[in-house]
mmCIF file with all atom_site columns, C-alpha atoms in Angstrom:
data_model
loop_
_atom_site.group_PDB
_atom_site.id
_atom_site.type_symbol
_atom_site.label_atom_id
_atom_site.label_alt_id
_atom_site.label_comp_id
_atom_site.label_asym_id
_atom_site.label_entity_id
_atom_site.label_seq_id
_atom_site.pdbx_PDB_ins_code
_atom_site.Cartn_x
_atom_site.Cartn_y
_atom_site.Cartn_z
_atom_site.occupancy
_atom_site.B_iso_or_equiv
_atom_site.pdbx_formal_charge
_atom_site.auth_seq_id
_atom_site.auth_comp_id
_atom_site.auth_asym_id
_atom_site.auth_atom_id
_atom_site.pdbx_PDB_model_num
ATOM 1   C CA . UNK N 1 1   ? 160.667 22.000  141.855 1.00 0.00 ? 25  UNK N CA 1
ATOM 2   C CA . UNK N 1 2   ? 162.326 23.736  138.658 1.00 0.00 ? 26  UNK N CA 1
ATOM 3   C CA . UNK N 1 3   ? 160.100 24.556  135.714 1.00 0.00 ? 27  UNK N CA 1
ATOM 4   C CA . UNK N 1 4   ? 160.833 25.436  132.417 1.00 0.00 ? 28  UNK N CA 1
ATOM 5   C CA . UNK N 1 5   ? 158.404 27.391  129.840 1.00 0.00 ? 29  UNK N CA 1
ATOM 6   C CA . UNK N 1 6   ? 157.998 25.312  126.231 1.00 0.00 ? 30  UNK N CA 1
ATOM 7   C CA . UNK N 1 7   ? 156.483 25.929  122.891 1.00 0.00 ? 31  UNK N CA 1
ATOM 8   C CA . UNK N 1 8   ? 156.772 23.885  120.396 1.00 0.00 ? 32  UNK N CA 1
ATOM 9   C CA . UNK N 1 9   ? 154.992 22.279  116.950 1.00 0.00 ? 33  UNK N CA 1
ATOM 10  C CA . UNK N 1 10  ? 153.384 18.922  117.362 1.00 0.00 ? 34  UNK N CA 1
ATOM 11  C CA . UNK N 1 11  ? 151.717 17.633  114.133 1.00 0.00 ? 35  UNK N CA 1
ATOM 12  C CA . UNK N 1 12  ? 151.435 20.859  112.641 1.00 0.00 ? 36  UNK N CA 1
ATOM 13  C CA . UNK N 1 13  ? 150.218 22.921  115.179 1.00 0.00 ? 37  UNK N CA 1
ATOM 14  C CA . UNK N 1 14  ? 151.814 25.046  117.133 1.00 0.00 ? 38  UNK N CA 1
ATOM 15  C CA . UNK N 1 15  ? 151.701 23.915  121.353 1.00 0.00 ? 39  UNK N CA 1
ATOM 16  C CA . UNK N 1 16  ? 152.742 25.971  124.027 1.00 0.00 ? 40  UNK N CA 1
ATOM 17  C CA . UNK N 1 17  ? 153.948 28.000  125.893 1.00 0.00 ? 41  UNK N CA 1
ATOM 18  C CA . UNK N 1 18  ? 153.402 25.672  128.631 1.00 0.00 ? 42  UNK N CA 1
ATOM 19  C CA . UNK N 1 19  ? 155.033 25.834  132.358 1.00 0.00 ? 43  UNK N CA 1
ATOM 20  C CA . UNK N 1 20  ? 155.985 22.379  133.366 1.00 0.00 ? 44  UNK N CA 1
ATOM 21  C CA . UNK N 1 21  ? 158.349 20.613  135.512 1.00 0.00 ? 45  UNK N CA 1
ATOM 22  C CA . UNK N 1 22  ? 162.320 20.883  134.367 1.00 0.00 ? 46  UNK N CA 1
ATOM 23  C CA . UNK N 1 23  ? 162.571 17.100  134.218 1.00 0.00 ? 47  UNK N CA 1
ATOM 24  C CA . UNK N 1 24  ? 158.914 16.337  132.746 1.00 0.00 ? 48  UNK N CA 1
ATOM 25  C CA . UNK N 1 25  ? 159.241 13.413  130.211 1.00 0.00 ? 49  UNK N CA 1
ATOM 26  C CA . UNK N 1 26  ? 158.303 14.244  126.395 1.00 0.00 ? 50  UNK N CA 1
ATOM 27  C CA . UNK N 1 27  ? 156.100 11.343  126.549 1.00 0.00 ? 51  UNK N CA 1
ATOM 28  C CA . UNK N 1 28  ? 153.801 12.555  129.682 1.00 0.00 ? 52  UNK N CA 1
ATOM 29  C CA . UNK N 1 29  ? 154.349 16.138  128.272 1.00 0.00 ? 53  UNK N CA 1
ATOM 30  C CA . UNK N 1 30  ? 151.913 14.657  125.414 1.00 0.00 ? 54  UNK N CA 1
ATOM 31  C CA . UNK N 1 31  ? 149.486 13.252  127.343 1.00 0.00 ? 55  UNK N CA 1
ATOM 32  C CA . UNK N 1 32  ? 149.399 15.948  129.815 1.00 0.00 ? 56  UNK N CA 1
ATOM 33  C CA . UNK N 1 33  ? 149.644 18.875  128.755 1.00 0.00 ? 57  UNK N CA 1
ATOM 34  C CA . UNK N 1 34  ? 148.627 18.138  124.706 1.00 0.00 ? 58  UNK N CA 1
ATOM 35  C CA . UNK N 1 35  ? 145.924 15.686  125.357 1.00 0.00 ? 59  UNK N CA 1
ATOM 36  C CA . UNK N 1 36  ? 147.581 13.273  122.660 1.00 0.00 ? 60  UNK N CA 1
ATOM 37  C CA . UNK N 1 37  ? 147.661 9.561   123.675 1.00 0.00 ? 61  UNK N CA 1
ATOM 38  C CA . UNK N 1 38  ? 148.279 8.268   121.024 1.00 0.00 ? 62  UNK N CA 1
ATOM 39  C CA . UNK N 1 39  ? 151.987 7.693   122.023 1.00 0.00 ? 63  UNK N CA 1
ATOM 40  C CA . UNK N 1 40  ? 152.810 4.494   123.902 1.00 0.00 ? 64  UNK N CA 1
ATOM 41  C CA . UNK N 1 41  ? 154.645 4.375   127.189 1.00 0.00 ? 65  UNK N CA 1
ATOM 42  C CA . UNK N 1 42  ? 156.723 0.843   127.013 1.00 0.00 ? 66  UNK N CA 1
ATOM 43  C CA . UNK N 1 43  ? 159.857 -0.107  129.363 1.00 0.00 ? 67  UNK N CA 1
ATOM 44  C CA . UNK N 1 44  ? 160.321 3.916   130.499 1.00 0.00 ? 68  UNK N CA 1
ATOM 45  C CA . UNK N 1 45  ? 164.453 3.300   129.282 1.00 0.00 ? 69  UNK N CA 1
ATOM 46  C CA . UNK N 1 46  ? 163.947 3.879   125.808 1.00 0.00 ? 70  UNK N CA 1
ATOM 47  C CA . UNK N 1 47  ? 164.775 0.188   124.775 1.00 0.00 ? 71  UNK N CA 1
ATOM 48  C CA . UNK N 1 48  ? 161.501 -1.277  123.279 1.00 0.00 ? 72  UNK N CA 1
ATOM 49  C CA . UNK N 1 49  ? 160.601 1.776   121.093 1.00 0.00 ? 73  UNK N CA 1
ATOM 50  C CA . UNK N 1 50  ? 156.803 2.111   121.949 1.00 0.00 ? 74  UNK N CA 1
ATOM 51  C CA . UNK N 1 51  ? 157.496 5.611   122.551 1.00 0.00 ? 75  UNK N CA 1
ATOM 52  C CA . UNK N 1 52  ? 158.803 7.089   119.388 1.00 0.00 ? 76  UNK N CA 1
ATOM 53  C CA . UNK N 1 53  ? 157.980 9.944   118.000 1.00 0.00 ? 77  UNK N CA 1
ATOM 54  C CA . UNK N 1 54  ? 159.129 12.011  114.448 1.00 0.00 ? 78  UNK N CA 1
ATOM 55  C CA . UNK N 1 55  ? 161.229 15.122  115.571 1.00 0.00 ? 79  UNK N CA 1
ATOM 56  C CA . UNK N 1 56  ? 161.724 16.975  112.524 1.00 0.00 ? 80  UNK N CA 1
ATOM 57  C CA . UNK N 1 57  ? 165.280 18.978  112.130 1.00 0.00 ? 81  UNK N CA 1
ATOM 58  C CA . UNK N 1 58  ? 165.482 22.468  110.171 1.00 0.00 ? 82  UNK N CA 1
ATOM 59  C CA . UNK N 1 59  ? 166.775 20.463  106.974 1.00 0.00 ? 83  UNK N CA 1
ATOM 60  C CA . UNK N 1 60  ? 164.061 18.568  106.509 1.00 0.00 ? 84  UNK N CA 1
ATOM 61  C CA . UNK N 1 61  ? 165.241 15.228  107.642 1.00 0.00 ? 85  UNK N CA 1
ATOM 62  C CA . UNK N 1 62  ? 163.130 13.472  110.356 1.00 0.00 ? 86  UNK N CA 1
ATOM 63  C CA . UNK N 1 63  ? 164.755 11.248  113.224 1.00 0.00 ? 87  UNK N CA 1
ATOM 64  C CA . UNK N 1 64  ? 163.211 8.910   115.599 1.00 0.00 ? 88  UNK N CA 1
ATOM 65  C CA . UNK N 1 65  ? 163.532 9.702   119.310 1.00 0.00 ? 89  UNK N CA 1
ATOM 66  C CA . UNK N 1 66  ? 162.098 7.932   121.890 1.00 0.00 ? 90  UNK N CA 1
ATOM 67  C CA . UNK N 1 67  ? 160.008 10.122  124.329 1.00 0.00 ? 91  UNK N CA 1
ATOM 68  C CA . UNK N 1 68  ? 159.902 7.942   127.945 1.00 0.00 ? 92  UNK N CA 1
ATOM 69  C CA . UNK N 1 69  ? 163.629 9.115   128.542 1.00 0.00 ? 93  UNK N CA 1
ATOM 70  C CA . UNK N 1 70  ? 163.932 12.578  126.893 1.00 0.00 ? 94  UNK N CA 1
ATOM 71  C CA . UNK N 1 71  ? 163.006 15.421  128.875 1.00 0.00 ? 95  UNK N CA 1
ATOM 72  C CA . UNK N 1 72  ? 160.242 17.601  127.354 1.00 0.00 ? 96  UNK N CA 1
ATOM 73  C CA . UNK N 1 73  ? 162.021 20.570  127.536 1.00 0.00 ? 97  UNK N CA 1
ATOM 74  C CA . UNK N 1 74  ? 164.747 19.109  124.678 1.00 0.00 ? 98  UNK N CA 1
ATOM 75  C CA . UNK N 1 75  ? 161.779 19.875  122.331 1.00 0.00 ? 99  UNK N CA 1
ATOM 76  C CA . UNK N 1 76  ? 161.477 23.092  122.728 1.00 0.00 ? 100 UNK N CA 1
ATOM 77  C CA . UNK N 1 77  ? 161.197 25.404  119.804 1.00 0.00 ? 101 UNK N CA 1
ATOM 78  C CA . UNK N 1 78  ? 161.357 22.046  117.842 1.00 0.00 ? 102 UNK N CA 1
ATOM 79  C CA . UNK N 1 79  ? 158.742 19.821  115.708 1.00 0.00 ? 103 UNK N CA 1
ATOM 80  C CA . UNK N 1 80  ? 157.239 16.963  116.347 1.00 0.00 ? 104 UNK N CA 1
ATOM 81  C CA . UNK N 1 81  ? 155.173 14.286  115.115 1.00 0.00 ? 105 UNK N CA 1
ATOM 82  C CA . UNK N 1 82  ? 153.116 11.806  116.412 1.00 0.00 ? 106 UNK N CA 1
ATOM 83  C CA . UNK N 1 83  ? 150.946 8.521   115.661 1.00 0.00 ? 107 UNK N CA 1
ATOM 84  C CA . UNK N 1 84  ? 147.724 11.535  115.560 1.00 0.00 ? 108 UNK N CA 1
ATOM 85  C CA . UNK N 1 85  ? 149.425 13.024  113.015 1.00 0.00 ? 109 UNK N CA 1
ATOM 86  C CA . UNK N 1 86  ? 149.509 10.337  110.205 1.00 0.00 ? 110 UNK N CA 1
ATOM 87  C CA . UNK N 1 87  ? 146.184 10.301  108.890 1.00 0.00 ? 111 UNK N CA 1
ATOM 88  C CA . UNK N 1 88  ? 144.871 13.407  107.122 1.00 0.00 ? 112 UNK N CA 1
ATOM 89  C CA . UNK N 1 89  ? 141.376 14.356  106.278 1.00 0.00 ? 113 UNK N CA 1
ATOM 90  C CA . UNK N 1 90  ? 139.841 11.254  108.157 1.00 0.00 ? 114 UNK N CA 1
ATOM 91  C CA . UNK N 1 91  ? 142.269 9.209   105.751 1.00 0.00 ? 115 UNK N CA 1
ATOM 92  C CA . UNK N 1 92  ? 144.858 7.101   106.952 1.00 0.00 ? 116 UNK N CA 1
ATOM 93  C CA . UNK N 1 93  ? 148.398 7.583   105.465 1.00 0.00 ? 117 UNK N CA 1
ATOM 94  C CA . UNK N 1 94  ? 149.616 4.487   103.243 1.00 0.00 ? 118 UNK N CA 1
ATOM 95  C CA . UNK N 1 95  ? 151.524 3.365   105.751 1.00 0.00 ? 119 UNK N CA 1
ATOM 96  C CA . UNK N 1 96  ? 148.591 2.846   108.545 1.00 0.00 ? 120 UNK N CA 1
ATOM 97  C CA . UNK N 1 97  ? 146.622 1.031   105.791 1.00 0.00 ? 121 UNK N CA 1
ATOM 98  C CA . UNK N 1 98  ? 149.728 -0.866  105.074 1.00 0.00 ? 122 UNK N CA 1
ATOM 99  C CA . UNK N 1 99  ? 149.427 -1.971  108.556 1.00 0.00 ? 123 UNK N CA 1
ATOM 100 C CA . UNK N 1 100 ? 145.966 -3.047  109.023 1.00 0.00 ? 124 UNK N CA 1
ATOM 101 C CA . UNK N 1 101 ? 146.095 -4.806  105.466 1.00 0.00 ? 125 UNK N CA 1
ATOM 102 C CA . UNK N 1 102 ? 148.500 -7.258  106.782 1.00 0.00 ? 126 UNK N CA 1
ATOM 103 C CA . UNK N 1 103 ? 147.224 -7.607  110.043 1.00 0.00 ? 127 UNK N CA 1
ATOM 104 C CA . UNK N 1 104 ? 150.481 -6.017  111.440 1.00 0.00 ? 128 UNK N CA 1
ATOM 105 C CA . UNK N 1 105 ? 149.607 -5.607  115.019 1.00 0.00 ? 129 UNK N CA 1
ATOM 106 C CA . UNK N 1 106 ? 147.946 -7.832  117.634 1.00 0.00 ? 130 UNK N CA 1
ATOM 107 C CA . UNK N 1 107 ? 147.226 -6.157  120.809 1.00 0.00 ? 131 UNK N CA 1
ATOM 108 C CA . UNK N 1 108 ? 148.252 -2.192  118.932 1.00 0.00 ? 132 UNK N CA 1
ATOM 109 C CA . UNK N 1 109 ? 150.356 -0.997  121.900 1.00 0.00 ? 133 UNK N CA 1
ATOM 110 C CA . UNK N 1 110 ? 153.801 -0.605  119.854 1.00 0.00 ? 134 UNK N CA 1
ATOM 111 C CA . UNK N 1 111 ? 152.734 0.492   116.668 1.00 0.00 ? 135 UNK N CA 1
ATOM 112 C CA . UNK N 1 112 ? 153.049 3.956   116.583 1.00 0.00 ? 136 UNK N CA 1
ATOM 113 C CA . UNK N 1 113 ? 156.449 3.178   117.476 1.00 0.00 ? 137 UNK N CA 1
ATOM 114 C CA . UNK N 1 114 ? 156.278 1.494   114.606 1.00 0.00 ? 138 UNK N CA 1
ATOM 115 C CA . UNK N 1 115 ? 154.571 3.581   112.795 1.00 0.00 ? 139 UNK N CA 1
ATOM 116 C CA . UNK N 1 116 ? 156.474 6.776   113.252 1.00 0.00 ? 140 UNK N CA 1
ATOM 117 C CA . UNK N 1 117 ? 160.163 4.646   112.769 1.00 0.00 ? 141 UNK N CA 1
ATOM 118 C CA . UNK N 1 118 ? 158.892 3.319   109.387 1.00 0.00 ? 142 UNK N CA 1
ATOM 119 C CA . UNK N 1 119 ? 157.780 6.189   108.461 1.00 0.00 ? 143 UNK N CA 1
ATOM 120 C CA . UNK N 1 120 ? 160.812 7.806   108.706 1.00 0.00 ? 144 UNK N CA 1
ATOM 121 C CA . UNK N 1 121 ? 162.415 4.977   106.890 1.00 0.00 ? 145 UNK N CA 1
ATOM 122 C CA . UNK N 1 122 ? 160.081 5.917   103.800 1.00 0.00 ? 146 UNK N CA 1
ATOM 123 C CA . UNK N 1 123 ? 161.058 9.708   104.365 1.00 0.00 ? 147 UNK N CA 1
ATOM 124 C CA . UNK N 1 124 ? 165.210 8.546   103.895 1.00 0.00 ? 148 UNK N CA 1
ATOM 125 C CA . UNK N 1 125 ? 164.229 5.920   101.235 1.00 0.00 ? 149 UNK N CA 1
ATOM 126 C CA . UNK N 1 126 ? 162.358 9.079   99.108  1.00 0.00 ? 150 UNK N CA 1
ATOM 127 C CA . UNK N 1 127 ? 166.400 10.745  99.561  1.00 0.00 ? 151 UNK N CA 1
ATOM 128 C CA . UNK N 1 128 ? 167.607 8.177   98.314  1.00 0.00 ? 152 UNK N CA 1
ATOM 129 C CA . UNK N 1 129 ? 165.636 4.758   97.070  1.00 0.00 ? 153 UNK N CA 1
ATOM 130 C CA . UNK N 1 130 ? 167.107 1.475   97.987  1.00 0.00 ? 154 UNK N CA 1
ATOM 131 C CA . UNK N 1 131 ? 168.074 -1.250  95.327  1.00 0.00 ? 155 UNK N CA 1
ATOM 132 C CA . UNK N 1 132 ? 165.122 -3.539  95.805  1.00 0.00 ? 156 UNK N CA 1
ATOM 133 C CA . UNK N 1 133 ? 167.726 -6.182  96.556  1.00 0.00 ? 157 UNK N CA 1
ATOM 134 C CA . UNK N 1 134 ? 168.689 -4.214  99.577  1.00 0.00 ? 158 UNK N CA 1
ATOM 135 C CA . UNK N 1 135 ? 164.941 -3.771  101.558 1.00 0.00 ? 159 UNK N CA 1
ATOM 136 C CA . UNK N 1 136 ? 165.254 -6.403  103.578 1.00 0.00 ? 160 UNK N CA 1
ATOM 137 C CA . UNK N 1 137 ? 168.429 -5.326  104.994 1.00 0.00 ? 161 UNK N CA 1
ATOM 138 C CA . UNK N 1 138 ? 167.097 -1.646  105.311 1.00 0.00 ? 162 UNK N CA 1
ATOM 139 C CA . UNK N 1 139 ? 163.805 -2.400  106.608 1.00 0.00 ? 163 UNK N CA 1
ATOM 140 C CA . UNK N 1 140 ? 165.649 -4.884  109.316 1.00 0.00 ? 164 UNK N CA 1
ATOM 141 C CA . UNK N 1 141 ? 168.321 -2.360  110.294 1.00 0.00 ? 165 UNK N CA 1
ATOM 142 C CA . UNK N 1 142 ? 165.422 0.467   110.711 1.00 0.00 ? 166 UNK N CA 1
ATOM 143 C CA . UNK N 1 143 ? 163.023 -1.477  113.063 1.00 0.00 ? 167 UNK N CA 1
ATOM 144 C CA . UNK N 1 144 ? 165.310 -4.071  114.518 1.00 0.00 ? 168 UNK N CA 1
ATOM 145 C CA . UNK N 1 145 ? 165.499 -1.910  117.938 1.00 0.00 ? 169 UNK N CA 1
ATOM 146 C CA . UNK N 1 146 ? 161.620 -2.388  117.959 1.00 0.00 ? 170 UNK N CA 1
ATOM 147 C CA . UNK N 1 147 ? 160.007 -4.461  120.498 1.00 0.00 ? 171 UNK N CA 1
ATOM 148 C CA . UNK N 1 148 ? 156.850 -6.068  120.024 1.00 0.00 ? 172 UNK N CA 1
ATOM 149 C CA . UNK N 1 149 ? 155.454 -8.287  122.847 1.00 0.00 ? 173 UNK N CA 1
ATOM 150 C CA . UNK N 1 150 ? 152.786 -10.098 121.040 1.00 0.00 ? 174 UNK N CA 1
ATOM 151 C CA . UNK N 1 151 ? 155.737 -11.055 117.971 1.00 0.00 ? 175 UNK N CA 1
ATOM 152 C CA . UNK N 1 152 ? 154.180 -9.593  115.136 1.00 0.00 ? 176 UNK N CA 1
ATOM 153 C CA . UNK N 1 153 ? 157.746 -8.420  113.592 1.00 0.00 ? 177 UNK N CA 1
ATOM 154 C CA . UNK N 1 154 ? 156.823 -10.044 110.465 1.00 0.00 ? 178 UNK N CA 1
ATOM 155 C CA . UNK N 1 155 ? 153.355 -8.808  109.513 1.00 0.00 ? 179 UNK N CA 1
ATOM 156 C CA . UNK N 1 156 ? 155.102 -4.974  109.776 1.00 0.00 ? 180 UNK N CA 1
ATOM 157 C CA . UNK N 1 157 ? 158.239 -5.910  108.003 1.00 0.00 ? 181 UNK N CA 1
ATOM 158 C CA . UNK N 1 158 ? 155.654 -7.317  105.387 1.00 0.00 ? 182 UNK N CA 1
ATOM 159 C CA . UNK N 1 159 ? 153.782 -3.728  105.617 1.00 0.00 ? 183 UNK N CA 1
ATOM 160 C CA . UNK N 1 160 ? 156.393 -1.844  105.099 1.00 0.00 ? 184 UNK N CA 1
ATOM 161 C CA . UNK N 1 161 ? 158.381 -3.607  102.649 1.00 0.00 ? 185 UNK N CA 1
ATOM 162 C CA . UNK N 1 162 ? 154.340 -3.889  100.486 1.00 0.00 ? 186 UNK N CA 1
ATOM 163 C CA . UNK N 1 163 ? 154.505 0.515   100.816 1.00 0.00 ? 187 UNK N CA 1
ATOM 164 C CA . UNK N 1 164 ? 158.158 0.215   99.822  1.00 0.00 ? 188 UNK N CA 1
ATOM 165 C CA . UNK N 1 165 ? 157.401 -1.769  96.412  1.00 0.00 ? 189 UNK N CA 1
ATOM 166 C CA . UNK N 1 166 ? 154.489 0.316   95.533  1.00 0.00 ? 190 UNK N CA 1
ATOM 167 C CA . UNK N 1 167 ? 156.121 3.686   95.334  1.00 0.00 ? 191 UNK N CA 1
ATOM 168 C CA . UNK N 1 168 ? 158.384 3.426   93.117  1.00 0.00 ? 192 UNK N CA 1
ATOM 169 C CA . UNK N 1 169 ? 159.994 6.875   94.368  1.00 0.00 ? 193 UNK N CA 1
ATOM 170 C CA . UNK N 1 170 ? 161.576 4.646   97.155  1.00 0.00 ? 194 UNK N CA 1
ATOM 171 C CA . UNK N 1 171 ? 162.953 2.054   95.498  1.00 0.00 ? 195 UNK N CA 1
ATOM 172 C CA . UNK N 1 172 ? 166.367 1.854   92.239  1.00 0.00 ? 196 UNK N CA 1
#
C-alpha cells in the first residue's frame, strides 16, 4: 500500500504531518487520524452533501467540498473547516443558533453539511449582499444539492434566510 505524508490546518490548528494511506478519504482522515466526528458520512459518492466541509483558498474565499470522495491527501498544505469549528468560546455561531431556533434538523445527521454550505453562502453574501428580493433564489441554488432524509429543507432554508435578514452586511 502507497502512503503519503500530510499536514494541514483544520479549524485553526495546525494537523499533521501524518503518514496515511495514498487513497485515504478526507472524511475518515478526520475521524481517524484528527479525532473530529463531527463530519457526516452520507451516500460515500458525494451526492447528498452530509460530508461537506469549508476548504479555505489563499484569497480568502471558502468553497464547499465534499469529503467521502476526495482523497485526504488533496488537502494537504490546505485549510479546512469543519462542523467543530463553528462555535467559539462555548458559543455557537449565529448560524447554529439559527438552526436550533427553527427546529431545522430532525434526526442531525446532515447538518453540518448544512451547516458548513450555508455558511459559506453567508461568507459570499458578506462579498457581495443579495437584493432581499433575490434570497430565495440564492439560498435555493446554495443548498439545493443537499439531501436531507428526514425533509426538513424548509426549517434550514427558514434559518438561513432569518441570519440573512438580520445582518444587514448580507443583504442590498
Amino acid at each position: 500500500m502507497n502512503t503519503v505524508r500530510i499536514s494541514l490546518t483544520i479549524n485553526g490548528a495546525p494537523m499533521g504531518a501524518h503518514e496515511v494511506p495514498e487513497m485515504l478519504s478526507m472524511i475518515d482522515y478526520l475521524h481517524e487520524y484528527c479525532r473530529l466526528t463531527g463530519t457526516k458520512f452520507g451516500c460515500g459518492i458525494g451526492a447528498c452533501r452530509a460530508c461537506v466541509v469549508i476548504l479555505d483558498h489563499p484569497d480568502g474565499v471558502g468553497e464547499a467540498v465534499p469529503t467521502c470522495i476526495a482523497p485526504a491527501a488533496s488537502f494537504d498544505g490546505k485549510k479546512v473547516r469543519t462542523i467543530e469549528g463553528h462555535a467559539a468560546g462555548g458559543t455557537l455561531s449565529p448560524l447554529q443558533q439559527a438552526f436550533l431556533e427553527h427546529f431545522s434538523f430532525q434526526c442531525g445527521y446532515c447538518t453540518s453539511g448544512f451547516v458548513n454550505e450555508a455558511q459559506v453562502l453567508l461568507e459570499a453574501l458578506e462579498r457581495d449582499p443579495v437584493p432581499k428580493a433575490e434570497i430565495e433564489r440564492r439560498i435555493l441554488a446554495a443548498m439545493d444539492s443537499h439531501i436531507c432524509r428526514c425533509t426538513g429543507y424548509v426549517r434550514y432554508y427558514e434559518a438561513i434566510r432569518a441570519v440573512i435578514l438580520a445582518d444587514p452586511r448580507l443583504t442590498r
